[in-house]
Tab-separated table of C-alpha atoms in Angstrom:
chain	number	residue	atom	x	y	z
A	774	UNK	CA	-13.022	30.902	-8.958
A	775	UNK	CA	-13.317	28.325	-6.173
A	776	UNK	CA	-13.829	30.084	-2.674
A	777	UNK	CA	-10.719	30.014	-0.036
A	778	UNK	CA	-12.522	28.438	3.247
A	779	UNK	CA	-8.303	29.378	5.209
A	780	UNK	CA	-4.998	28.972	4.930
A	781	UNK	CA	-2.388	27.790	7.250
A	782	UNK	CA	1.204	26.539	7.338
A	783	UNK	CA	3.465	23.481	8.219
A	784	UNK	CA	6.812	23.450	9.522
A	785	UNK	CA	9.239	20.717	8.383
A	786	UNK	CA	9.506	17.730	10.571
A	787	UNK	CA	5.688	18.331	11.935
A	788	UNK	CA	2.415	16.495	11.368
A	789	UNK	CA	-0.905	17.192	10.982
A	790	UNK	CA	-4.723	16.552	10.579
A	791	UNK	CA	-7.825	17.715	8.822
A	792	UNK	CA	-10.915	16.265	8.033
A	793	UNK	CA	-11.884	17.784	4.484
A	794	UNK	CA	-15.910	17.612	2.962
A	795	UNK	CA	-16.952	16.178	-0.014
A	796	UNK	CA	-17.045	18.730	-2.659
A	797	UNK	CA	-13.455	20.765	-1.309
A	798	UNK	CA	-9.807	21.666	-2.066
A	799	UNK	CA	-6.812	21.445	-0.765
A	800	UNK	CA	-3.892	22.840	-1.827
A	801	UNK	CA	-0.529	22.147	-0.809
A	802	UNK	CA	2.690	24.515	-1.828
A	803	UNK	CA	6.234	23.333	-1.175
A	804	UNK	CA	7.502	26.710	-0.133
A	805	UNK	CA	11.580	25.836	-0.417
A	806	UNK	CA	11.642	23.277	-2.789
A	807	UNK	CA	12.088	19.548	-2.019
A	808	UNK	CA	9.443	18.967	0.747
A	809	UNK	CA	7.987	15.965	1.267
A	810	UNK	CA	4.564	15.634	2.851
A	811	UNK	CA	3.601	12.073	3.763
A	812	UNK	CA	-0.596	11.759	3.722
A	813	UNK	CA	-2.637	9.101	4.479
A	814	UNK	CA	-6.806	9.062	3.931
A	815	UNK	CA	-9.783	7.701	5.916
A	816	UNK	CA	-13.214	7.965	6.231
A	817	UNK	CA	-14.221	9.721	9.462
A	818	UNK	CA	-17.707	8.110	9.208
A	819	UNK	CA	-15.945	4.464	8.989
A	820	UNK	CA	-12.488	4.786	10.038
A	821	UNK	CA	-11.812	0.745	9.049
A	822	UNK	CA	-12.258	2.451	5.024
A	823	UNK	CA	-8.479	3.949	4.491
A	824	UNK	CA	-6.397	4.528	1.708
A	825	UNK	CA	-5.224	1.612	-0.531
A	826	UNK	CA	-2.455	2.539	-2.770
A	827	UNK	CA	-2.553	-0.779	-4.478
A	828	UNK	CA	-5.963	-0.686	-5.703
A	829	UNK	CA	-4.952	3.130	-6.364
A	830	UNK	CA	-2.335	1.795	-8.841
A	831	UNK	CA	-3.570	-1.116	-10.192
A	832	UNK	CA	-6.966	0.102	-11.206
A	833	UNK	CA	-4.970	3.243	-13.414
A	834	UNK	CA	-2.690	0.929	-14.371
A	835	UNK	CA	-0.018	3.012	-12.768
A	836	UNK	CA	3.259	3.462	-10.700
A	837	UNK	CA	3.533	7.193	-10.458
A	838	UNK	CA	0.217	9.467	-9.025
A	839	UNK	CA	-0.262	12.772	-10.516
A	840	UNK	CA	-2.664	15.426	-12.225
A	841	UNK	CA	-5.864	13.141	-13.436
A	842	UNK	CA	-5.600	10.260	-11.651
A	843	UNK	CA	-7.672	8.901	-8.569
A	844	UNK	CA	-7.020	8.207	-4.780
A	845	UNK	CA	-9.021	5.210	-3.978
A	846	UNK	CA	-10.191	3.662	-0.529
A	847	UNK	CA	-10.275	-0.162	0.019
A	848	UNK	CA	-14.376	0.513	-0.477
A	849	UNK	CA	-13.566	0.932	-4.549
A	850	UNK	CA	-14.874	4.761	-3.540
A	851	UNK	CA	-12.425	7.739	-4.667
A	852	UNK	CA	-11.436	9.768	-1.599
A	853	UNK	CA	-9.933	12.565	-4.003
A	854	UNK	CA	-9.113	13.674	-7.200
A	855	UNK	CA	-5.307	15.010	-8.175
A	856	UNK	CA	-6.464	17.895	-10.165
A	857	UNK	CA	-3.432	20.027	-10.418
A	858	UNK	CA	0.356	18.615	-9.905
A	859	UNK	CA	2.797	20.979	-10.901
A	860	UNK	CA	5.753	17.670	-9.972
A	861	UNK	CA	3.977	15.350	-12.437
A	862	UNK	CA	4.781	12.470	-10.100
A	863	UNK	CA	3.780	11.816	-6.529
A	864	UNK	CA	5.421	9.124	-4.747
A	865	UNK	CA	2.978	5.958	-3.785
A	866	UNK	CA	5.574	3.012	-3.042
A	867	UNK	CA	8.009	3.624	-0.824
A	868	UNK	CA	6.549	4.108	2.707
A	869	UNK	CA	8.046	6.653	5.391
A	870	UNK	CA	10.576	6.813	7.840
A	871	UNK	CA	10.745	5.352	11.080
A	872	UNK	CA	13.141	6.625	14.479
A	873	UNK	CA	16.163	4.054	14.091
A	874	UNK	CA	16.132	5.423	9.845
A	875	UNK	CA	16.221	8.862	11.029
A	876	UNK	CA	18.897	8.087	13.558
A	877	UNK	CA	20.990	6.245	11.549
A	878	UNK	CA	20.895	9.123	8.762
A	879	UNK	CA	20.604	12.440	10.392
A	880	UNK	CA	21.157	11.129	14.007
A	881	UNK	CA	18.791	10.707	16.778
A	882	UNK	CA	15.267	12.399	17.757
A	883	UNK	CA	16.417	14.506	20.233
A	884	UNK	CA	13.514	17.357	21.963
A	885	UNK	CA	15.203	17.231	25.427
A	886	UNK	CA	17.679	19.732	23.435
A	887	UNK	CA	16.582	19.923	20.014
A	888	UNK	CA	13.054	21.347	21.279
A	889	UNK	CA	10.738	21.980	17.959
A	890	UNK	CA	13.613	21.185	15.651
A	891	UNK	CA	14.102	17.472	16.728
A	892	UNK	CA	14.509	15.290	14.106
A	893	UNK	CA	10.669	13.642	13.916
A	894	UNK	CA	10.054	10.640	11.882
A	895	UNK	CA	7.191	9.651	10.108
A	896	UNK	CA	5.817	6.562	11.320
A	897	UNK	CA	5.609	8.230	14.756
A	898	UNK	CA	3.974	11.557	13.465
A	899	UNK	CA	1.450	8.998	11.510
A	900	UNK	CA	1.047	7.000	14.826
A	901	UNK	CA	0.404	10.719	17.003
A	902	UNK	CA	-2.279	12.283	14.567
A	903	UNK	CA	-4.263	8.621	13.451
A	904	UNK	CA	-4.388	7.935	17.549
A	905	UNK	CA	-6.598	11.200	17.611
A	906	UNK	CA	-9.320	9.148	16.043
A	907	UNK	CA	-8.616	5.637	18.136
A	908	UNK	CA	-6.255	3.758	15.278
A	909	UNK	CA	-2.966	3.040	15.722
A	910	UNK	CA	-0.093	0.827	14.162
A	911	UNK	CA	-2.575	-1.969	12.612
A	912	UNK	CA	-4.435	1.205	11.229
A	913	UNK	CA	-1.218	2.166	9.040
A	914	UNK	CA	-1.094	1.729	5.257
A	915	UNK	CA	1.629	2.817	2.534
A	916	UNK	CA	1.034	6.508	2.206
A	917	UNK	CA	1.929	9.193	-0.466
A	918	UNK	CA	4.727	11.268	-0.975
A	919	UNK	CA	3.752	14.476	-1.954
A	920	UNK	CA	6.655	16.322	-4.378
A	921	UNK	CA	8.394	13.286	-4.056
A	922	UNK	CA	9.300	10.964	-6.911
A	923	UNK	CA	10.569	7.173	-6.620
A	924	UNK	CA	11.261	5.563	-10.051
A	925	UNK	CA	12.560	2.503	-11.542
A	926	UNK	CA	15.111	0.519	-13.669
A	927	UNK	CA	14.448	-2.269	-15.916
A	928	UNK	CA	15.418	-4.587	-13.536
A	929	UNK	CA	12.775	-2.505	-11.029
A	930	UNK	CA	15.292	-1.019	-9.003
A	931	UNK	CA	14.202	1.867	-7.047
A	932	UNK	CA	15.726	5.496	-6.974
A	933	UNK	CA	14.998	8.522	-5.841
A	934	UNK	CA	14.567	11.440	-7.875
A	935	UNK	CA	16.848	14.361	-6.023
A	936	UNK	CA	15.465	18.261	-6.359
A	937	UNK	CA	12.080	16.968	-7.869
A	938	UNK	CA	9.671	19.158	-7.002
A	939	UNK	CA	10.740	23.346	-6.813
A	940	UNK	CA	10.236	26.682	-4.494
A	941	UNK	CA	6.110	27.328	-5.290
A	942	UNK	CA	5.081	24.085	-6.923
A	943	UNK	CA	2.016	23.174	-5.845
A	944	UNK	CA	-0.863	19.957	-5.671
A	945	UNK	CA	-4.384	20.334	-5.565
A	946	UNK	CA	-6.187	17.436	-3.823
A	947	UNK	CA	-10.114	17.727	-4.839
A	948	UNK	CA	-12.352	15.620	-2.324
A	949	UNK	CA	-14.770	13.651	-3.423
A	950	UNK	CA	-16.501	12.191	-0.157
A	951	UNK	CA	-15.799	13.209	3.737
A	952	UNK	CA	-12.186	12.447	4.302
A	953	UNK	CA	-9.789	12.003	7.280
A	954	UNK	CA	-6.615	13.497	5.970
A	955	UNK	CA	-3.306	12.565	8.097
A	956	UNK	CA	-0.434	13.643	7.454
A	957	UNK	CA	3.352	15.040	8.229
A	958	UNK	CA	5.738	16.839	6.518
A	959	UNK	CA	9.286	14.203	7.954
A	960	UNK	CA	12.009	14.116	5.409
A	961	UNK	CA	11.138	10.777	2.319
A	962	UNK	CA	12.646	8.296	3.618
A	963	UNK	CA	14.713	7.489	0.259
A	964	UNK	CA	15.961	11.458	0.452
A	965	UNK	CA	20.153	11.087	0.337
A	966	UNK	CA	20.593	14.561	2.067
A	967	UNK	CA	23.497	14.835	4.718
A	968	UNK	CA	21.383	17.433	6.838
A	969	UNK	CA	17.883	16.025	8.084
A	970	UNK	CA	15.541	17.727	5.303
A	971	UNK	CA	13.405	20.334	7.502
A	972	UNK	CA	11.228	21.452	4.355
A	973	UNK	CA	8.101	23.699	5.202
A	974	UNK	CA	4.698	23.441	3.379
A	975	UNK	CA	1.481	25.967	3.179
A	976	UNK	CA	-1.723	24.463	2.667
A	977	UNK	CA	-5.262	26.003	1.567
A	978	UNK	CA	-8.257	24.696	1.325
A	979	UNK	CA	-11.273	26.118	-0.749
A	980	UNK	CA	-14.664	24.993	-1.815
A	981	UNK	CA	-14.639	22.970	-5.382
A	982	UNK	CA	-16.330	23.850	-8.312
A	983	UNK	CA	-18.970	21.066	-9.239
A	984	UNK	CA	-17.528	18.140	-11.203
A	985	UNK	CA	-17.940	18.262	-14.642
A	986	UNK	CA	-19.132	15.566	-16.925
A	987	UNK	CA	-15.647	15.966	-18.916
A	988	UNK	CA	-13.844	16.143	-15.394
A	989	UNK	CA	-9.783	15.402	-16.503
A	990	UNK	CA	-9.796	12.957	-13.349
A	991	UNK	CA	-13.498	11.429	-14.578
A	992	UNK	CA	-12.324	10.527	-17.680
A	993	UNK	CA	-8.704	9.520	-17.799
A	994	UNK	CA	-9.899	6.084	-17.332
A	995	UNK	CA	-13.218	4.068	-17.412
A	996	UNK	CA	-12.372	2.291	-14.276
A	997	UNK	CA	-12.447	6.233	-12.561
A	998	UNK	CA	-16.059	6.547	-14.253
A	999	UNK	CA	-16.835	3.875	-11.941
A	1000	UNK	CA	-15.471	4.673	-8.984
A	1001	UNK	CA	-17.282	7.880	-9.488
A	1002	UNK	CA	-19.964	6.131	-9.609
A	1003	UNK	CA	-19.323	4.136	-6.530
A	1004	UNK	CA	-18.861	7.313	-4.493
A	1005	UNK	CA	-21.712	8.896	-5.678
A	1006	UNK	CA	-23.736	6.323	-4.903
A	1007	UNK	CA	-22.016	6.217	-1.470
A	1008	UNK	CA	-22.266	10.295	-0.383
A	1009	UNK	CA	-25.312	9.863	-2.046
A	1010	UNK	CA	-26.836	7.949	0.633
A	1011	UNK	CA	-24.772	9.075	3.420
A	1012	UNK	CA	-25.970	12.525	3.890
A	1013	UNK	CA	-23.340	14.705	3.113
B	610	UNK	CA	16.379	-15.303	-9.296
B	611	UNK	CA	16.018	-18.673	-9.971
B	612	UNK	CA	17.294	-21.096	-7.127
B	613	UNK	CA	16.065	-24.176	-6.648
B	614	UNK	CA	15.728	-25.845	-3.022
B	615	UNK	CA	17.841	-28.493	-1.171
B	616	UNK	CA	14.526	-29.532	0.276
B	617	UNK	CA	13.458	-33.027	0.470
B	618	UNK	CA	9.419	-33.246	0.071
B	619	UNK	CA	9.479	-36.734	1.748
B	620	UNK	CA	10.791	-35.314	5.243
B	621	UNK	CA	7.607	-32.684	5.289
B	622	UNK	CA	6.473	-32.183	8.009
B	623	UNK	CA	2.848	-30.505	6.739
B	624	UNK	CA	1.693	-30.784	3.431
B	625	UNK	CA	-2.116	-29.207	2.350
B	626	UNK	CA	-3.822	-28.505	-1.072
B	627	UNK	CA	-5.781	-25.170	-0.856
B	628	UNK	CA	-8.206	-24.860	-3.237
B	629	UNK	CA	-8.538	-21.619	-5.371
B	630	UNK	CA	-11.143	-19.509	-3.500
B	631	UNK	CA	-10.090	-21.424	0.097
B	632	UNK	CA	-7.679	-19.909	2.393
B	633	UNK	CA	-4.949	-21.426	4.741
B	634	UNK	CA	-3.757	-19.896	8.169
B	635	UNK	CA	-1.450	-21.493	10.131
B	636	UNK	CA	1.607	-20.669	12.371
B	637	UNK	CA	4.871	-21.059	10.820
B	638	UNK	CA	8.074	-21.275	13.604
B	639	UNK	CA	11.221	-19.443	13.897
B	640	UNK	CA	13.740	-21.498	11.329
B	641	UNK	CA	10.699	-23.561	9.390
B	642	UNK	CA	10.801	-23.145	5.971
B	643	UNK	CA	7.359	-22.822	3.824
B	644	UNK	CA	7.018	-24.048	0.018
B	645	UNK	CA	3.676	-22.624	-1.844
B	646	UNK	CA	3.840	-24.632	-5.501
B	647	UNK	CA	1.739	-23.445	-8.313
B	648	UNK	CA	0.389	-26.492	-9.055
B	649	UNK	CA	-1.335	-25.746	-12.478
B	650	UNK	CA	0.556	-22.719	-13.134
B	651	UNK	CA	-0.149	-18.900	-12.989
B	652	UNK	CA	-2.287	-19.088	-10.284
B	653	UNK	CA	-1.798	-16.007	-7.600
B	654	UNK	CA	-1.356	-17.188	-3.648
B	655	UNK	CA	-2.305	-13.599	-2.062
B	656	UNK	CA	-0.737	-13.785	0.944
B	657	UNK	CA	-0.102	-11.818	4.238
B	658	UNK	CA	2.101	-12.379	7.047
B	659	UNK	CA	2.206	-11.746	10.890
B	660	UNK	CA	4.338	-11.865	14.128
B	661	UNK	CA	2.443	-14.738	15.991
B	662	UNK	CA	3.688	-12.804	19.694
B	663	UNK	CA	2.088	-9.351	17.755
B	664	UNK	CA	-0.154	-9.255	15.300
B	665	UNK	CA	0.149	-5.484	14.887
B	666	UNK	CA	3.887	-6.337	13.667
B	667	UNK	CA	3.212	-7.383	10.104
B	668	UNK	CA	4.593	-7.659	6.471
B	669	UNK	CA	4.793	-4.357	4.957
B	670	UNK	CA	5.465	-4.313	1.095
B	671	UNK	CA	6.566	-0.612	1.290
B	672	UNK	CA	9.275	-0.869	4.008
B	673	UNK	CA	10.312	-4.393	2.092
B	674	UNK	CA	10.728	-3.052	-1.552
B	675	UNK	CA	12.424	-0.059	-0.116
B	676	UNK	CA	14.743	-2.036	2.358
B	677	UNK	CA	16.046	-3.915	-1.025
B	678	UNK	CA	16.023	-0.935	-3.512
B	679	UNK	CA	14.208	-3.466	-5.934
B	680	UNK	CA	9.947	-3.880	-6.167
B	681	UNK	CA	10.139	-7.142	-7.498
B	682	UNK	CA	10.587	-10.099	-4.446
B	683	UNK	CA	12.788	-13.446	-5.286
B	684	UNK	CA	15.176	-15.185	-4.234
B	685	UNK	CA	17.423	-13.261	-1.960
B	686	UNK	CA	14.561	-10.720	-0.360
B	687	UNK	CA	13.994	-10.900	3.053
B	688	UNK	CA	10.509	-9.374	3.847
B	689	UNK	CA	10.014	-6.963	6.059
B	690	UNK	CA	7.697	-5.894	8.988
B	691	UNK	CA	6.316	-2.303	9.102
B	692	UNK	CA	8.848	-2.112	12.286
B	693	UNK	CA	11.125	-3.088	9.521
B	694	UNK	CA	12.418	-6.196	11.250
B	695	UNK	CA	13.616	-8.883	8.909
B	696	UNK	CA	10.465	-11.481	9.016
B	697	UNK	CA	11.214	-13.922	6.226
B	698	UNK	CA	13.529	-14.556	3.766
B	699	UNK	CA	13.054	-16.542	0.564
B	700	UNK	CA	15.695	-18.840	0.218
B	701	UNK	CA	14.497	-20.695	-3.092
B	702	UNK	CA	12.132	-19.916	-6.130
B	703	UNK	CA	11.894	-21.368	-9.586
B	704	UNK	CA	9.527	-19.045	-10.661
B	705	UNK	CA	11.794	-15.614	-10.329
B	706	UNK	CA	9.703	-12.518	-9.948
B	707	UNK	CA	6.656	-12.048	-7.375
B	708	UNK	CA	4.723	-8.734	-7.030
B	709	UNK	CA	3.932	-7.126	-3.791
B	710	UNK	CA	2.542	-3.996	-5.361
B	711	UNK	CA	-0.792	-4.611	-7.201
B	712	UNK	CA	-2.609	-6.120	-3.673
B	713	UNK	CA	-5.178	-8.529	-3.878
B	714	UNK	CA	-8.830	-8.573	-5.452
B	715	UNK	CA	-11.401	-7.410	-3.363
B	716	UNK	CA	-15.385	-7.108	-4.155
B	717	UNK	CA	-15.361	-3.513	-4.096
B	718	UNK	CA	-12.131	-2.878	-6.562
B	719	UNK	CA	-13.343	-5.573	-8.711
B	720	UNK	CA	-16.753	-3.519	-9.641
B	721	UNK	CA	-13.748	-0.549	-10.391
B	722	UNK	CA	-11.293	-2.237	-12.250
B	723	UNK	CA	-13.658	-4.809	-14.582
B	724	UNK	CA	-17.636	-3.493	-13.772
B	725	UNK	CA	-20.272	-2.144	-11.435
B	726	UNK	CA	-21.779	-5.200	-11.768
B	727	UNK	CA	-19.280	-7.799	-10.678
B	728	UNK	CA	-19.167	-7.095	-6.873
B	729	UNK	CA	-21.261	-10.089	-6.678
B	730	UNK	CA	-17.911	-12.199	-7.830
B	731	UNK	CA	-15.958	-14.023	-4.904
B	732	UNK	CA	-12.475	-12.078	-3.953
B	733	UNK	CA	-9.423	-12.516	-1.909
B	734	UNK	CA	-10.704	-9.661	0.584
B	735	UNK	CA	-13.371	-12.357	1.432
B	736	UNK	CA	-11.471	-14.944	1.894
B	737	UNK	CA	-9.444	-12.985	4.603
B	738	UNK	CA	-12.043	-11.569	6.068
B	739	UNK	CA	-13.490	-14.964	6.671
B	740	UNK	CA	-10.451	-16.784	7.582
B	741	UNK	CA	-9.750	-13.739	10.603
B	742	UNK	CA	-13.549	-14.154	11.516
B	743	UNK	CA	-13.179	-17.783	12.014
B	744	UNK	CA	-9.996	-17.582	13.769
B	745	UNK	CA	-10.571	-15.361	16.666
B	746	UNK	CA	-8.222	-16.852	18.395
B	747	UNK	CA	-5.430	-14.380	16.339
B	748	UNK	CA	-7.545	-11.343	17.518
B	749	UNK	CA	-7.537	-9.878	13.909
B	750	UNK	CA	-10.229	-8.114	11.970
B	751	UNK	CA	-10.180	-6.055	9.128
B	752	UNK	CA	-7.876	-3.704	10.439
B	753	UNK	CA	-5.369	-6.130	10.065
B	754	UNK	CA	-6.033	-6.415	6.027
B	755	UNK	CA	-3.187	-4.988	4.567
B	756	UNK	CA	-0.790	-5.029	2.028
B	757	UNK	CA	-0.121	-8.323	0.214
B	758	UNK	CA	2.286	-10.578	-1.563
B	759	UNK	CA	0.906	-11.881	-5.199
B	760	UNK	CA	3.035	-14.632	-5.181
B	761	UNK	CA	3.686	-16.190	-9.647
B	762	UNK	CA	2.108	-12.861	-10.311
B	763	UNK	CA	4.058	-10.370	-12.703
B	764	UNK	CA	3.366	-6.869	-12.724
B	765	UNK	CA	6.132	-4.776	-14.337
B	766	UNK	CA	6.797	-1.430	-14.114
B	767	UNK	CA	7.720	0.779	-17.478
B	768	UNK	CA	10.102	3.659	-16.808
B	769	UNK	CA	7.402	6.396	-17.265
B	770	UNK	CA	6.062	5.184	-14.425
B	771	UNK	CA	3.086	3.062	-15.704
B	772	UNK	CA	2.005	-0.369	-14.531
B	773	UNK	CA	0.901	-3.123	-16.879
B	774	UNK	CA	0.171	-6.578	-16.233
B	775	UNK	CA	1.689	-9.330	-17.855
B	776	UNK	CA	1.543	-12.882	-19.360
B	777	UNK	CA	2.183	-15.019	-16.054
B	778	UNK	CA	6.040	-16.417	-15.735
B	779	UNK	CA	5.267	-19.113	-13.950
B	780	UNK	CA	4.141	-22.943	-15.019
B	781	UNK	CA	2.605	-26.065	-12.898
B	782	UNK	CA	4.718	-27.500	-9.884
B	783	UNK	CA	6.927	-23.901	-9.948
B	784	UNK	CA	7.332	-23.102	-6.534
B	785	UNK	CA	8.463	-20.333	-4.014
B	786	UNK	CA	10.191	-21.215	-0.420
B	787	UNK	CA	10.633	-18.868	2.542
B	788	UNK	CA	12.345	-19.441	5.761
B	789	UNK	CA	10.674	-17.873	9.046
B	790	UNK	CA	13.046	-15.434	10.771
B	791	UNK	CA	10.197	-14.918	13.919
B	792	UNK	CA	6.856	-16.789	14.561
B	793	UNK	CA	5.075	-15.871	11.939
B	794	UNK	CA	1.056	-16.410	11.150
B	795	UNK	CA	0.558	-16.825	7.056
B	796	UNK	CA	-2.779	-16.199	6.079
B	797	UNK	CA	-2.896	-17.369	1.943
B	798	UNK	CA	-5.995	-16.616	0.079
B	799	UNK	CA	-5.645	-18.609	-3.047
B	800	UNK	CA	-7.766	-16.486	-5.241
B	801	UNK	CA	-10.875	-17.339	-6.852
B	802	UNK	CA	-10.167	-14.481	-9.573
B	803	UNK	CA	-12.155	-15.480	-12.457
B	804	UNK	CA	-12.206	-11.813	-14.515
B	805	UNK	CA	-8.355	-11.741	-14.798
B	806	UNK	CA	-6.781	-13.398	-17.951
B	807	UNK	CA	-3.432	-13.987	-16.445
B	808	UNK	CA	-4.768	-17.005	-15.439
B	809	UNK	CA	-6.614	-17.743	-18.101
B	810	UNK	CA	-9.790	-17.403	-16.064
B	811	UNK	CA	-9.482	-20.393	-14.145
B	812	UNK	CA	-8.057	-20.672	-10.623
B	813	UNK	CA	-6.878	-23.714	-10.041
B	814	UNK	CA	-5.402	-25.310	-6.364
B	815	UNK	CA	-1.721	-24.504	-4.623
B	816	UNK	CA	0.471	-26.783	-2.100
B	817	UNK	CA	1.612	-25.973	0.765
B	818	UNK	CA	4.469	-27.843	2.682
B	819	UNK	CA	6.604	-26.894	5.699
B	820	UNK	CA	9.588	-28.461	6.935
B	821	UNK	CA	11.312	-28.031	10.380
């Protein structure tokens, strides 16, 4: 059983930062049911190496992230592994919200009276926690959507999958080299509810068991044997 | 959607060939409309766009696919920035379906996607990283390499959520046309992709014209 290092907690509307070793866990339970938890990866080491969701899809040949497949940096090196998704489809496409959105839908960010339960969006929690590390807008890339799915028509129309993910489902995030992980947990910005979605998350993160040859995320694709490789070769190198 | 353009190619007034594997960045004004033609057909213009008065303001192919409710750009979509400001629109294209979600080749995803061995191979990542190296004068670096346009790429989407890439849908002189909504800086890689059978392994050149 894979060792628990903490665990913490996540209001809705709040954002967040964590830089997590190779060779560790993170876990991520939507408490209520229909969170959303926008993420975004870099490497600490070289923060210009970030998270490119469309050499994360095109590489698995795929739309929808879940259990097995990769998250890839712009370096062709695998930040982390989705080894558990209890949604079976993680949102890569459709970006996040931004303060006229939020307005417009829920009305406006307001902490002069809302205090802690203003209405945050999440291109400005994004812009908050990556400024931390010296990056700002330019810095920004299309993030996930954690328990959120976006799918499509035949004529590639996009909709939004209402009450995807439920009260306890969870997402294991297994990290394959030193990662800067960003992230917030401001409503999807696709999400059609009349009340701005205020959806906490808990998060733990444990050490990983080594990976195995016959790894579910190793093998569900020969281009993943190679960014394995690519990483190893990478952390091998680096020190970690 | 297929529309075809009112354009006259006689009152240009810029016309270049970029050569597969070249790139071409230039400033395009408020109310100048650009034409990229695949010349030979099937051959991908990777291409990103900028505010010319800020640079950080860019096309974002997440805030522009969600803005329209549709992943597929043509006729009709107006790209937008990651401020989600309206930055272009396309007003004409006879080729009818452009992808703005599988990105553009780079050295590194190439040794993923076809072998370990191939990061040798010239990629649209170097061609922008070169073209905002030689062009200091936009104050861009590889921070500013972000998500692209493929334009006469098609990438469909099934409805269990895979991604598969097609036969191209485009032909020689097909062409797309987009009319700038702000100063705009378009940075085209035509890429030198040579391990990708949509285009049947060759790259070949594209045009590009602008009219005031």
């Amino acid at each position: 059983m894979a060792e628990l290092l903490y665990e913490d907690s996540l209001p809705g509307g709040s954002h967040w930062s964590l830089v997590m070793p190779a060779g560790s866990l993170l876990k991520i339970t939507d408490v209520e049911g229909g969170a959303n938890v926008g993420m975004l990866f870099y490497n600490p080491r070289n923060l210009l190496e970030r998270y490119n969701a469309p050499d994360t899809l095109k590489c698995q040949h795929t739309f929808k992230l879940t259990t097995g497949h990769c998250l890839y940096s712009d370096m062709g090196r695998i930040f982390c592994s989705i080894v558990q998704d209890d949604t079976g489809w993680i949102d890569s496409v459709a970006g996040t919200t931004n303060k006229a959105k939020v307005a417009a839908r829920w009305g406006e960010r307001d902490y002069q009276h809302q205090r802690n339960l203003w209405k945050q969006n999440g291109y400005d929690s994004f812009l908050v926690e990556v400024a931390k590390y010296g990056l700002g807008a330019r810095d920004l890339a299309a993030n996930l959507n954690l328990f959120s799915k976006v799918f499509t028509d035949e004529e590639g129309n996009m909709k939004f999958a209402a009450g995807h993910s439920k009260a306890g489902d969870t997402i294991t995030l297994r990290f394959e080299m030193e990662t800067l992980v960003v992230f917030n947990t401001c409503p999807h910005p696709m999400d059609p509810a009349t009340e701005y979605p205020r959806k906490p998350i808990q998060y733990a993160l444990y050490k990983a068991d080594p990976v195995a040859e016959d790894d579910v995320c190793r093998i569900s694709r020969p281009e993943n044997g190679r960014g394995f490789e690519n990483t190893r070769r990478y952390v091998c190198c680096a020190g970690h | 959607m297929i529309k075809e353009s009112l354009l006259n190619p006689t009152d240009v007034a810029y016309r270049e060939t970029v050569m597969a594997g070249d790139y071409w960045m230039k400033v395009v004004k408020t109310g100048q409309t650009i034409r990229i033609v695949d010349s030979e057909g099937n051959q991908a213009a990777d291409t990103l766009f900028y505010s010319a008065a800020n640079p950080a303001e860019r096309y974002s192919a997440v805030d522009t696919i969600r803005e329209q409710g549709n992943v597929y750009l043509s006729a009709g979509t107006m790209l937008m920035t990651n401020e989600c400001n309206p930055m272009l629109e396309i007003v004409a294209d006879t080729c009818g379906r452009h992808d703005t979600l599988g990105g553009a080749c780079a050295t590194e995803s190439n040794q993923v996607r076809y072998d370990l061995g191939k990061k040798h191979m010239h990629a649209c990542r170097d061609s922008w990283l070169l073209a905002v190296s030689e062009n200091p004068e936009f104050g861009m670096s590889k921070r500013d390499i972000t998500h692209n346009i493929n334009f006469f790429m098609n990438v469909p989407i099934t409805a269990e959520g895979g991604l598969t890439f097609e036969d191209g849908i485009s032909a020689p002189g097909k062409y797309v046309e987009l009319k700038a909504q702000m100063d705009v800086i378009v940075l085209i890689s035509n890429c030198p992709q040579l391990n990708n059978p949509c285009n049947a392994y060759n790259p070949t050149p594209v045009e590009v014209l602008v009219w005031n």
